[in-house]
DNA sequence: CATAATTCCTAGTATTTTGGTAGGAATTGT
DNA sequence: ACAATTCCTACCAAAATACTAGGAATTATG
């Protein structure tokens, strides 16, 4: 039950972009990759996913890069993670994408547990927006 | 963020054993594998894990098999799943087993989220005992 | 006491998922 | 014109997962 690097890297990238969103300048893959120590090619694939979901906008060409698709306060960690990792269903039978797989769902006593787990995870993830994270970061910096 | 088959199969096996625990007769790997449609060899490995954790006891030889290590009411889904899947930390830096990996933990704003996720998952899993599941199963059967 | 049924143990292997590379086309600011 | 960028597709390596094989040790039972 580990998150994959897609989700982790993607979230970090989004935080980078959110941080830069004050100046409203696009952030390039190269700069994110450098600041986070990631491979550019791989990060590119992740950004493609985020773009399709509308969480970022992109501008091509020199001085191009990515900007947030909505304001930092409107983008939750949940949206980011679900975009990159799929809905957080611990088993397929409670995944929106793959339901109807189990033939004995009506007699299954574990199903309800997995639904609860899924919902509990999402509830935590949806509680935090990028803005929350930026504010928290400021706090941490001041406390040092 | 999917559970592996170890956790899923193991939980189902434990339910089988719990169901049989009324008669207090050991349940063989062969019979569990048959009833759940699993491979015997693989299930055996899973049972080894459960045994090491004390969740089941085993008796060798003819008429041997597995029995619960504690009463059904004392064994939670959480214990079973954590035994087979490790602590439910979505990232290594909040895993008891592998902490201290991250060098900038003190500045990390995502860490707190992963801790909350981990705790939320465990809270759900620990809420249910095998006894709860058996009782629920009875209810479902009667309602049909 | 022989035998069949079982757990126990170790090693190997196939399959799937994950994480990453490579290379080039299209676009755009300077 | 050209350098910096996103976009796109295909491929590839490593790791994790799910399973298989085979035999040793133990034990109830006829």
mmCIF file of C-alpha atoms (C1' of nucleotides) in Angstrom:
data_model
loop_
_atom_site.group_PDB
_atom_site.id
_atom_site.type_symbol
_atom_site.label_atom_id
_atom_site.label_comp_id
_atom_site.label_asym_id
_atom_site.label_seq_id
_atom_site.Cartn_x
_atom_site.Cartn_y
_atom_site.Cartn_z
ATOM 1 C CA UNK A 1 0.000 0.000 0.000
ATOM 2 C CA UNK A 2 2.597 2.520 -1.038
ATOM 3 C CA UNK A 3 2.051 5.587 -3.101
ATOM 4 C CA UNK A 4 4.041 5.428 -6.317
ATOM 5 C CA UNK A 5 6.610 8.040 -7.239
ATOM 6 C CA UNK A 6 4.147 9.557 -9.702
ATOM 7 C CA UNK A 7 1.981 10.816 -6.893
ATOM 8 C CA UNK A 8 4.858 11.943 -4.734
ATOM 9 C CA UNK A 9 6.793 13.637 -7.485
ATOM 10 C CA UNK A 10 3.654 15.165 -8.920
ATOM 11 C CA UNK A 11 2.654 16.685 -5.620
ATOM 12 C CA UNK A 12 6.120 18.133 -5.099
ATOM 13 C CA UNK A 13 6.072 19.548 -8.604
ATOM 14 C CA UNK A 14 2.702 21.144 -7.955
ATOM 15 C CA UNK A 15 4.023 22.732 -4.798
ATOM 16 C CA UNK A 16 6.926 24.162 -6.798
ATOM 17 C CA UNK A 17 4.536 25.613 -9.335
ATOM 18 C CA UNK A 18 2.256 26.955 -6.637
ATOM 19 C CA UNK A 19 5.179 28.659 -4.959
ATOM 20 C CA UNK A 20 6.047 30.378 -8.219
ATOM 21 C CA UNK A 21 2.435 31.276 -8.870
ATOM 22 C CA UNK A 22 2.836 34.488 -6.902
ATOM 23 C CA UNK A 23 4.981 35.907 -9.699
ATOM 24 C CA UNK A 24 2.674 34.173 -12.160
ATOM 25 C CA UNK A 25 5.585 33.022 -14.248
ATOM 26 C CA UNK A 26 5.527 29.598 -15.849
ATOM 27 C CA UNK A 27 7.840 27.002 -14.351
ATOM 28 C CA UNK A 28 9.738 24.720 -16.710
ATOM 29 C CA UNK A 29 10.124 20.999 -16.327
ATOM 30 C CA UNK A 30 13.883 21.482 -16.316
ATOM 31 C CA UNK A 31 13.752 23.749 -13.284
ATOM 32 C CA UNK A 32 11.387 21.520 -11.336
ATOM 33 C CA UNK A 33 13.451 18.463 -12.163
ATOM 34 C CA UNK A 34 16.577 20.245 -11.000
ATOM 35 C CA UNK A 35 15.088 21.542 -7.764
ATOM 36 C CA UNK A 36 13.580 18.177 -6.855
ATOM 37 C CA UNK A 37 16.285 15.953 -8.269
ATOM 38 C CA UNK A 38 14.043 14.150 -10.747
ATOM 39 C CA UNK A 39 14.573 12.995 -14.299
ATOM 40 C CA UNK A 40 13.097 15.399 -16.831
ATOM 41 C CA UNK A 41 11.597 12.763 -19.078
ATOM 42 C CA UNK A 42 9.753 11.062 -16.295
ATOM 43 C CA UNK A 43 8.506 14.299 -14.821
ATOM 44 C CA UNK A 44 7.236 15.269 -18.228
ATOM 45 C CA UNK A 45 4.913 12.273 -18.263
ATOM 46 C CA UNK A 46 3.620 13.206 -14.869
ATOM 47 C CA UNK A 47 2.968 16.776 -15.957
ATOM 48 C CA UNK A 48 1.033 15.479 -18.951
ATOM 49 C CA UNK A 49 -1.319 13.732 -16.566
ATOM 50 C CA UNK A 50 -1.778 16.843 -14.472
ATOM 51 C CA UNK A 51 -2.423 18.874 -17.565
ATOM 52 C CA UNK A 52 -5.102 16.543 -18.877
ATOM 53 C CA UNK A 53 -6.874 16.909 -15.559
ATOM 54 C CA UNK A 54 -6.746 20.683 -15.854
ATOM 55 C CA UNK A 55 -4.650 21.101 -12.743
ATOM 56 C CA UNK A 56 -1.970 22.928 -14.707
ATOM 57 C CA UNK A 57 -1.840 24.950 -17.886
ATOM 58 C CA UNK A 58 1.170 24.940 -20.152
ATOM 59 C CA UNK A 59 2.810 27.363 -22.515
ATOM 60 C CA UNK A 60 5.215 26.158 -25.141
ATOM 61 C CA UNK A 61 8.372 27.688 -26.461
ATOM 62 C CA UNK A 62 11.080 29.738 -24.879
ATOM 63 C CA UNK A 63 10.140 31.065 -21.434
ATOM 64 C CA UNK A 64 7.355 28.523 -21.487
ATOM 65 C CA UNK A 65 6.423 26.098 -18.748
ATOM 66 C CA UNK A 66 3.582 25.267 -16.428
ATOM 67 C CA UNK A 67 1.255 27.391 -14.332
ATOM 68 C CA UNK A 68 -1.550 26.359 -12.034
ATOM 69 C CA UNK A 69 -4.914 25.667 -13.630
ATOM 70 C CA UNK A 70 -6.752 27.117 -10.642
ATOM 71 C CA UNK A 71 -5.724 29.163 -7.656
ATOM 72 C CA UNK A 72 -3.646 27.362 -5.019
ATOM 73 C CA UNK A 73 -6.555 27.461 -2.618
ATOM 74 C CA UNK A 74 -8.763 25.598 -5.049
ATOM 75 C CA UNK A 75 -6.431 22.696 -5.761
ATOM 76 C CA UNK A 76 -6.454 19.969 -3.153
ATOM 77 C CA UNK A 77 -3.870 17.313 -2.544
ATOM 78 C CA UNK A 78 -6.639 14.808 -3.175
ATOM 79 C CA UNK A 79 -7.191 16.023 -6.717
ATOM 80 C CA UNK A 80 -3.513 15.808 -7.484
ATOM 81 C CA UNK A 81 -3.003 12.388 -6.004
ATOM 82 C CA UNK A 82 -6.139 10.883 -7.510
ATOM 83 C CA UNK A 83 -5.189 12.259 -10.907
ATOM 84 C CA UNK A 84 -1.850 10.505 -10.754
ATOM 85 C CA UNK A 85 -2.689 7.382 -8.791
ATOM 86 C CA UNK A 86 -6.313 6.731 -9.615
ATOM 87 C CA UNK A 87 -9.057 6.723 -7.013
ATOM 88 C CA UNK A 88 -7.622 5.559 -3.752
ATOM 89 C CA UNK A 89 -9.447 2.246 -3.648
ATOM 90 C CA UNK A 90 -7.328 -0.328 -1.815
ATOM 91 C CA UNK A 91 -8.948 -3.114 -3.858
ATOM 92 C CA UNK A 92 -10.453 -3.074 -7.328
ATOM 93 C CA UNK A 93 -13.974 -3.973 -6.249
ATOM 94 C CA UNK A 94 -14.430 -0.580 -4.602
ATOM 95 C CA UNK A 95 -12.775 1.351 -7.407
ATOM 96 C CA UNK A 96 -15.077 3.495 -9.477
ATOM 97 C CA UNK A 97 -13.092 2.560 -12.570
ATOM 98 C CA UNK A 98 -13.201 -1.199 -12.106
ATOM 99 C CA UNK A 99 -16.289 -2.049 -10.139
ATOM 100 C CA UNK A 100 -18.538 -4.985 -10.932
ATOM 101 C CA UNK A 101 -15.613 -7.368 -10.994
ATOM 102 C CA UNK A 102 -16.557 -9.329 -7.917
ATOM 103 C CA UNK A 103 -19.313 -11.891 -8.404
ATOM 104 C CA UNK A 104 -20.180 -12.348 -4.766
ATOM 105 C CA UNK A 105 -20.193 -8.694 -3.788
ATOM 106 C CA UNK A 106 -23.538 -9.071 -2.072
ATOM 107 C CA UNK A 107 -22.132 -11.595 0.383
ATOM 108 C CA UNK A 108 -18.761 -9.967 0.881
ATOM 109 C CA UNK A 109 -18.080 -8.761 4.399
ATOM 110 C CA UNK A 110 -14.764 -7.140 3.608
ATOM 111 C CA UNK A 111 -16.054 -4.834 0.924
ATOM 112 C CA UNK A 112 -17.485 -2.365 3.398
ATOM 113 C CA UNK A 113 -14.085 -2.106 5.073
ATOM 114 C CA UNK A 114 -12.319 -1.254 1.837
ATOM 115 C CA UNK A 115 -14.925 1.375 1.076
ATOM 116 C CA UNK A 116 -14.373 2.934 4.451
ATOM 117 C CA UNK A 117 -10.623 2.878 3.970
ATOM 118 C CA UNK A 118 -10.924 4.508 0.581
ATOM 119 C CA UNK A 119 -13.168 7.221 1.957
ATOM 120 C CA UNK A 120 -10.961 7.828 4.975
ATOM 121 C CA UNK A 121 -7.927 8.312 2.762
ATOM 122 C CA UNK A 122 -9.709 10.721 0.464
ATOM 123 C CA UNK A 123 -11.092 12.684 3.343
ATOM 124 C CA UNK A 124 -7.589 13.404 4.587
ATOM 125 C CA UNK A 125 -6.253 14.227 1.139
ATOM 126 C CA UNK A 126 -9.125 16.545 0.318
ATOM 127 C CA UNK A 127 -8.612 18.479 3.515
ATOM 128 C CA UNK A 128 -5.422 20.113 2.276
ATOM 129 C CA UNK A 129 -5.063 22.599 -0.572
ATOM 130 C CA UNK A 130 -1.829 23.773 -2.117
ATOM 131 C CA UNK A 131 -2.389 27.067 -0.348
ATOM 132 C CA UNK A 132 -2.464 25.268 2.991
ATOM 133 C CA UNK A 133 0.840 23.640 2.182
ATOM 134 C CA UNK A 134 2.473 26.914 1.187
ATOM 135 C CA UNK A 135 1.295 28.568 4.371
ATOM 136 C CA UNK A 136 2.594 25.672 6.396
ATOM 137 C CA UNK A 137 5.922 25.936 4.693
ATOM 138 C CA UNK A 138 6.152 29.602 5.633
ATOM 139 C CA UNK A 139 5.450 28.715 9.221
ATOM 140 C CA UNK A 140 8.138 26.054 9.264
ATOM 141 C CA UNK A 141 10.662 28.474 7.810
ATOM 142 C CA UNK A 142 9.930 31.131 10.392
ATOM 143 C CA UNK A 143 10.218 28.733 13.276
ATOM 144 C CA UNK A 144 13.840 27.944 12.507
ATOM 145 C CA UNK B 1 -2.119 2.368 -3.571
ATOM 146 C CA UNK B 2 -3.511 -1.108 -3.900
ATOM 147 C CA UNK B 3 -3.447 -3.802 -1.312
ATOM 148 C CA UNK B 4 -1.482 -6.801 -2.551
ATOM 149 C CA UNK B 5 -3.015 -10.235 -2.823
ATOM 150 C CA UNK B 6 -1.209 -11.276 0.339
ATOM 151 C CA UNK B 7 -3.394 -9.039 2.436
ATOM 152 C CA UNK B 8 -6.579 -9.887 0.631
ATOM 153 C CA UNK B 9 -6.009 -13.622 0.536
ATOM 154 C CA UNK B 10 -4.777 -13.655 4.103
ATOM 155 C CA UNK B 11 -7.829 -11.885 5.408
ATOM 156 C CA UNK B 12 -10.139 -14.259 3.558
ATOM 157 C CA UNK B 13 -8.209 -17.219 4.908
ATOM 158 C CA UNK B 14 -8.516 -15.857 8.432
ATOM 159 C CA UNK B 15 -12.250 -15.500 7.993
ATOM 160 C CA UNK B 16 -12.429 -19.124 6.888
ATOM 161 C CA UNK B 17 -10.507 -20.224 9.942
ATOM 162 C CA UNK B 18 -12.596 -18.040 12.211
ATOM 163 C CA UNK B 19 -15.763 -19.540 10.791
ATOM 164 C CA UNK B 20 -14.475 -23.008 11.581
ATOM 165 C CA UNK B 21 -13.326 -21.944 15.026
ATOM 166 C CA UNK B 22 -16.744 -22.718 16.452
ATOM 167 C CA UNK B 23 -16.044 -26.433 16.034
ATOM 168 C CA UNK B 24 -12.442 -25.760 17.034
ATOM 169 C CA UNK B 25 -11.135 -28.022 14.304
ATOM 170 C CA UNK B 26 -7.997 -27.074 12.428
ATOM 171 C CA UNK B 27 -8.463 -25.947 8.853
ATOM 172 C CA UNK B 28 -6.007 -27.181 6.247
ATOM 173 C CA UNK B 29 -4.359 -25.074 3.599
ATOM 174 C CA UNK B 30 -5.838 -27.368 0.991
ATOM 175 C CA UNK B 31 -9.380 -26.669 2.122
ATOM 176 C CA UNK B 32 -8.895 -22.913 2.336
ATOM 177 C CA UNK B 33 -7.235 -22.840 -1.063
ATOM 178 C CA UNK B 34 -10.115 -24.809 -2.517
ATOM 179 C CA UNK B 35 -12.852 -22.694 -0.937
ATOM 180 C CA UNK B 36 -11.198 -19.436 -1.955
ATOM 181 C CA UNK B 37 -9.769 -20.547 -5.273
ATOM 182 C CA UNK B 38 -6.148 -19.878 -4.377
ATOM 183 C CA UNK B 39 -2.931 -21.746 -5.066
ATOM 184 C CA UNK B 40 -1.860 -23.879 -2.133
ATOM 185 C CA UNK B 41 1.815 -23.003 -2.322
ATOM 186 C CA UNK B 42 1.225 -19.302 -2.261
ATOM 187 C CA UNK B 43 -1.317 -19.506 0.516
ATOM 188 C CA UNK B 44 1.165 -21.515 2.532
ATOM 189 C CA UNK B 45 3.602 -18.601 2.477
ATOM 190 C CA UNK B 46 0.907 -16.274 3.635
ATOM 191 C CA UNK B 47 -0.030 -18.585 6.493
ATOM 192 C CA UNK B 48 3.613 -18.692 7.555
ATOM 193 C CA UNK B 49 3.487 -14.953 8.015
ATOM 194 C CA UNK B 50 0.316 -15.108 10.035
ATOM 195 C CA UNK B 51 1.764 -17.836 12.171
ATOM 196 C CA UNK B 52 4.930 -15.905 12.966
ATOM 197 C CA UNK B 53 2.743 -13.060 14.172
ATOM 198 C CA UNK B 54 0.845 -15.432 16.448
ATOM 199 C CA UNK B 55 -2.454 -14.858 14.705
ATOM 200 C CA UNK B 56 -2.796 -18.557 13.990
ATOM 201 C CA UNK B 57 -1.498 -21.754 15.511
ATOM 202 C CA UNK B 58 -0.717 -24.801 13.452
ATOM 203 C CA UNK B 59 -0.756 -28.545 13.962
ATOM 204 C CA UNK B 60 1.167 -30.819 11.662
ATOM 205 C CA UNK B 61 0.335 -34.210 10.303
ATOM 206 C CA UNK B 62 -2.893 -35.845 9.271
ATOM 207 C CA UNK B 63 -5.964 -33.909 10.427
ATOM 208 C CA UNK B 64 -3.657 -31.013 11.028
ATOM 209 C CA UNK B 65 -4.123 -27.436 9.942
ATOM 210 C CA UNK B 66 -4.544 -23.972 11.337
ATOM 211 C CA UNK B 67 -6.584 -22.569 14.191
ATOM 212 C CA UNK B 68 -6.888 -19.014 15.455
ATOM 213 C CA UNK B 69 -4.212 -17.812 17.826
ATOM 214 C CA UNK B 70 -6.714 -15.737 19.777
ATOM 215 C CA UNK B 71 -10.491 -15.565 19.897
ATOM 216 C CA UNK B 72 -12.183 -14.036 16.848
ATOM 217 C CA UNK B 73 -13.167 -10.999 18.843
ATOM 218 C CA UNK B 74 -9.556 -10.298 19.723
ATOM 219 C CA UNK B 75 -8.150 -10.390 16.202
ATOM 220 C CA UNK B 76 -8.648 -7.221 14.209
ATOM 221 C CA UNK B 77 -8.478 -6.764 10.483
ATOM 222 C CA UNK B 78 -5.721 -4.264 11.148
ATOM 223 C CA UNK B 79 -3.483 -6.836 12.788
ATOM 224 C CA UNK B 80 -3.939 -9.214 9.891
ATOM 225 C CA UNK B 81 -3.363 -6.643 7.183
ATOM 226 C CA UNK B 82 -0.380 -5.036 8.876
ATOM 227 C CA UNK B 83 1.190 -8.444 9.410
ATOM 228 C CA UNK B 84 0.992 -9.197 5.710
ATOM 229 C CA UNK B 85 1.461 -5.751 4.195
ATOM 230 C CA UNK B 86 3.590 -3.917 6.715
ATOM 231 C CA UNK B 87 2.467 -0.779 8.490
ATOM 232 C CA UNK B 88 0.129 1.106 6.237
ATOM 233 C CA UNK B 89 2.432 4.040 5.581
ATOM 234 C CA UNK B 90 1.754 5.468 2.126
ATOM 235 C CA UNK B 91 5.373 6.661 1.913
ATOM 236 C CA UNK B 92 8.513 5.311 3.552
ATOM 237 C CA UNK B 93 9.275 8.417 5.564
ATOM 238 C CA UNK B 94 6.272 7.800 7.815
ATOM 239 C CA UNK B 95 6.861 4.067 8.107
ATOM 240 C CA UNK B 96 8.019 2.847 11.481
ATOM 241 C CA UNK B 97 10.293 0.371 9.762
ATOM 242 C CA UNK B 98 12.042 2.823 7.447
ATOM 243 C CA UNK B 99 11.927 6.225 9.043
ATOM 244 C CA UNK B 100 14.850 8.623 9.084
ATOM 245 C CA UNK B 101 15.326 8.292 5.348
ATOM 246 C CA UNK B 102 14.330 11.813 4.437
ATOM 247 C CA UNK B 103 16.982 14.442 5.024
ATOM 248 C CA UNK B 104 14.692 17.442 4.940
ATOM 249 C CA UNK B 105 11.941 16.027 7.100
ATOM 250 C CA UNK B 106 11.868 19.139 9.207
ATOM 251 C CA UNK B 107 10.936 21.303 6.241
ATOM 252 C CA UNK B 108 8.589 18.844 4.594
ATOM 253 C CA UNK B 109 4.992 19.965 4.378
ATOM 254 C CA UNK B 110 3.648 16.735 2.940
ATOM 255 C CA UNK B 111 4.862 14.497 5.695
ATOM 256 C CA UNK B 112 2.051 15.424 8.028
ATOM 257 C CA UNK B 113 -0.465 14.449 5.370
ATOM 258 C CA UNK B 114 1.006 10.983 4.939
ATOM 259 C CA UNK B 115 0.974 10.486 8.683
ATOM 260 C CA UNK B 116 -2.673 11.402 8.807
ATOM 261 C CA UNK B 117 -3.447 9.071 5.921
ATOM 262 C CA UNK B 118 -1.616 6.215 7.595
ATOM 263 C CA UNK B 119 -3.472 6.780 10.845
ATOM 264 C CA UNK B 120 -6.837 7.107 9.135
ATOM 265 C CA UNK B 121 -6.340 3.791 7.368
ATOM 266 C CA UNK B 122 -5.326 2.001 10.534
ATOM 267 C CA UNK B 123 -8.206 3.451 12.457
ATOM 268 C CA UNK B 124 -10.660 1.903 10.031
ATOM 269 C CA UNK B 125 -8.859 -1.432 9.946
ATOM 270 C CA UNK B 126 -8.614 -1.680 13.705
ATOM 271 C CA UNK B 127 -12.306 -1.041 14.115
ATOM 272 C CA UNK B 128 -13.257 -4.468 12.825
ATOM 273 C CA UNK B 129 -12.544 -7.826 14.437
ATOM 274 C CA UNK B 130 -13.020 -11.214 12.844
ATOM 275 C CA UNK B 131 -16.019 -11.633 15.097
ATOM 276 C CA UNK B 132 -17.577 -8.508 13.631
ATOM 277 C CA UNK B 133 -17.116 -9.905 10.163
ATOM 278 C CA UNK B 134 -18.677 -13.245 11.049
ATOM 279 C CA UNK B 135 -21.665 -11.540 12.588
ATOM 280 C CA UNK B 136 -22.054 -9.353 9.545
ATOM 281 C CA UNK B 137 -21.923 -12.390 7.350
ATOM 282 C CA UNK B 138 -24.747 -13.965 9.316
ATOM 283 C CA UNK B 139 -26.800 -10.844 8.858
ATOM 284 C CA UNK B 140 -26.216 -10.794 5.121
ATOM 285 C CA UNK B 141 -27.227 -14.449 4.845
ATOM 286 C CA UNK B 142 -30.470 -13.924 6.733
ATOM 287 C CA UNK B 143 -31.452 -10.928 4.668
ATOM 288 C CA UNK B 144 -31.605 -12.963 1.465
ATOM 289 C "C1'" DC C 1 4.280 -49.902 11.910
ATOM 290 C "C1'" DA C 2 3.109 -48.329 7.263
ATOM 291 C "C1'" DT C 3 0.854 -44.853 5.052
ATOM 292 C "C1'" DA C 4 -1.520 -40.846 3.934
ATOM 293 C "C1'" DA C 5 -2.208 -36.218 5.165
ATOM 294 C "C1'" DT C 6 -0.540 -32.528 6.580
ATOM 295 C "C1'" DT C 7 2.845 -28.365 7.844
ATOM 296 C "C1'" DC C 8 7.457 -26.603 7.076
ATOM 297 C "C1'" DC C 9 11.322 -24.900 4.374
ATOM 298 C "C1'" DT C 10 14.098 -23.296 0.450
ATOM 299 C "C1'" DA C 11 14.805 -22.046 -4.003
ATOM 300 C "C1'" DG C 12 13.524 -20.822 -8.353
ATOM 301 C "C1'" DT C 13 10.642 -18.366 -11.946
ATOM 302 C "C1'" DA C 14 7.020 -15.961 -14.593
ATOM 303 C "C1'" DT C 15 4.311 -11.858 -14.796
ATOM 304 C "C1'" DT C 16 3.200 -7.275 -13.898
ATOM 305 C "C1'" DT C 17 4.125 -2.780 -12.461
ATOM 306 C "C1'" DT C 18 7.073 0.920 -11.912
ATOM 307 C "C1'" DG C 19 10.346 4.092 -13.134
ATOM 308 C "C1'" DG C 20 12.932 5.743 -16.523
ATOM 309 C "C1'" DT C 21 15.279 6.666 -21.533
ATOM 310 C "C1'" DA C 22 15.564 8.112 -26.308
ATOM 311 C "C1'" DG C 23 14.621 10.802 -29.960
ATOM 312 C "C1'" DG C 24 12.365 13.781 -32.523
ATOM 313 C "C1'" DA C 25 8.243 17.011 -33.923
ATOM 314 C "C1'" DA C 26 5.874 21.323 -32.914
ATOM 315 C "C1'" DT C 27 5.740 25.851 -30.917
ATOM 316 C "C1'" DT C 28 7.290 30.370 -29.424
ATOM 317 C "C1'" DG C 29 10.033 34.303 -27.359
ATOM 318 C "C1'" DT C 30 14.124 36.998 -28.379
ATOM 319 C "C1'" DA D 1 17.327 32.195 -37.189
ATOM 320 C "C1'" DC D 2 17.726 29.843 -33.081
ATOM 321 C "C1'" DA D 3 17.408 28.398 -28.557
ATOM 322 C "C1'" DA D 4 14.215 26.954 -25.171
ATOM 323 C "C1'" DT D 5 10.571 24.843 -24.310
ATOM 324 C "C1'" DT D 6 6.239 21.443 -24.426
ATOM 325 C "C1'" DC D 7 4.408 17.448 -26.770
ATOM 326 C "C1'" DC D 8 4.320 12.702 -28.343
ATOM 327 C "C1'" DT D 9 5.513 7.842 -29.021
ATOM 328 C "C1'" DA D 10 7.953 4.020 -28.329
ATOM 329 C "C1'" DC D 11 10.996 1.414 -26.019
ATOM 330 C "C1'" DC D 12 13.610 -0.618 -21.942
ATOM 331 C "C1'" DA D 13 15.432 -1.929 -17.172
ATOM 332 C "C1'" DA D 14 14.664 -2.932 -12.566
ATOM 333 C "C1'" DA D 15 11.919 -4.147 -8.908
ATOM 334 C "C1'" DA D 16 8.054 -6.114 -6.826
ATOM 335 C "C1'" DT D 17 4.538 -9.429 -6.934
ATOM 336 C "C1'" DA D 18 2.514 -13.749 -7.476
ATOM 337 C "C1'" DC D 19 3.282 -18.124 -7.995
ATOM 338 C "C1'" DT D 20 5.597 -23.091 -8.707
ATOM 339 C "C1'" DA D 21 8.513 -27.130 -7.455
ATOM 340 C "C1'" DG D 22 10.209 -30.391 -4.607
ATOM 341 C "C1'" DG D 23 11.282 -32.469 -0.728
ATOM 342 C "C1'" DA D 24 11.909 -32.929 4.670
ATOM 343 C "C1'" DA D 25 9.534 -33.444 9.044
ATOM 344 C "C1'" DT D 26 5.576 -34.618 11.728
ATOM 345 C "C1'" DT D 27 1.384 -37.020 13.123
ATOM 346 C "C1'" DA D 28 -3.248 -39.414 13.170
ATOM 347 C "C1'" DT D 29 -5.130 -43.654 11.833
ATOM 348 C "C1'" DG D 30 -6.038 -48.250 10.115
#
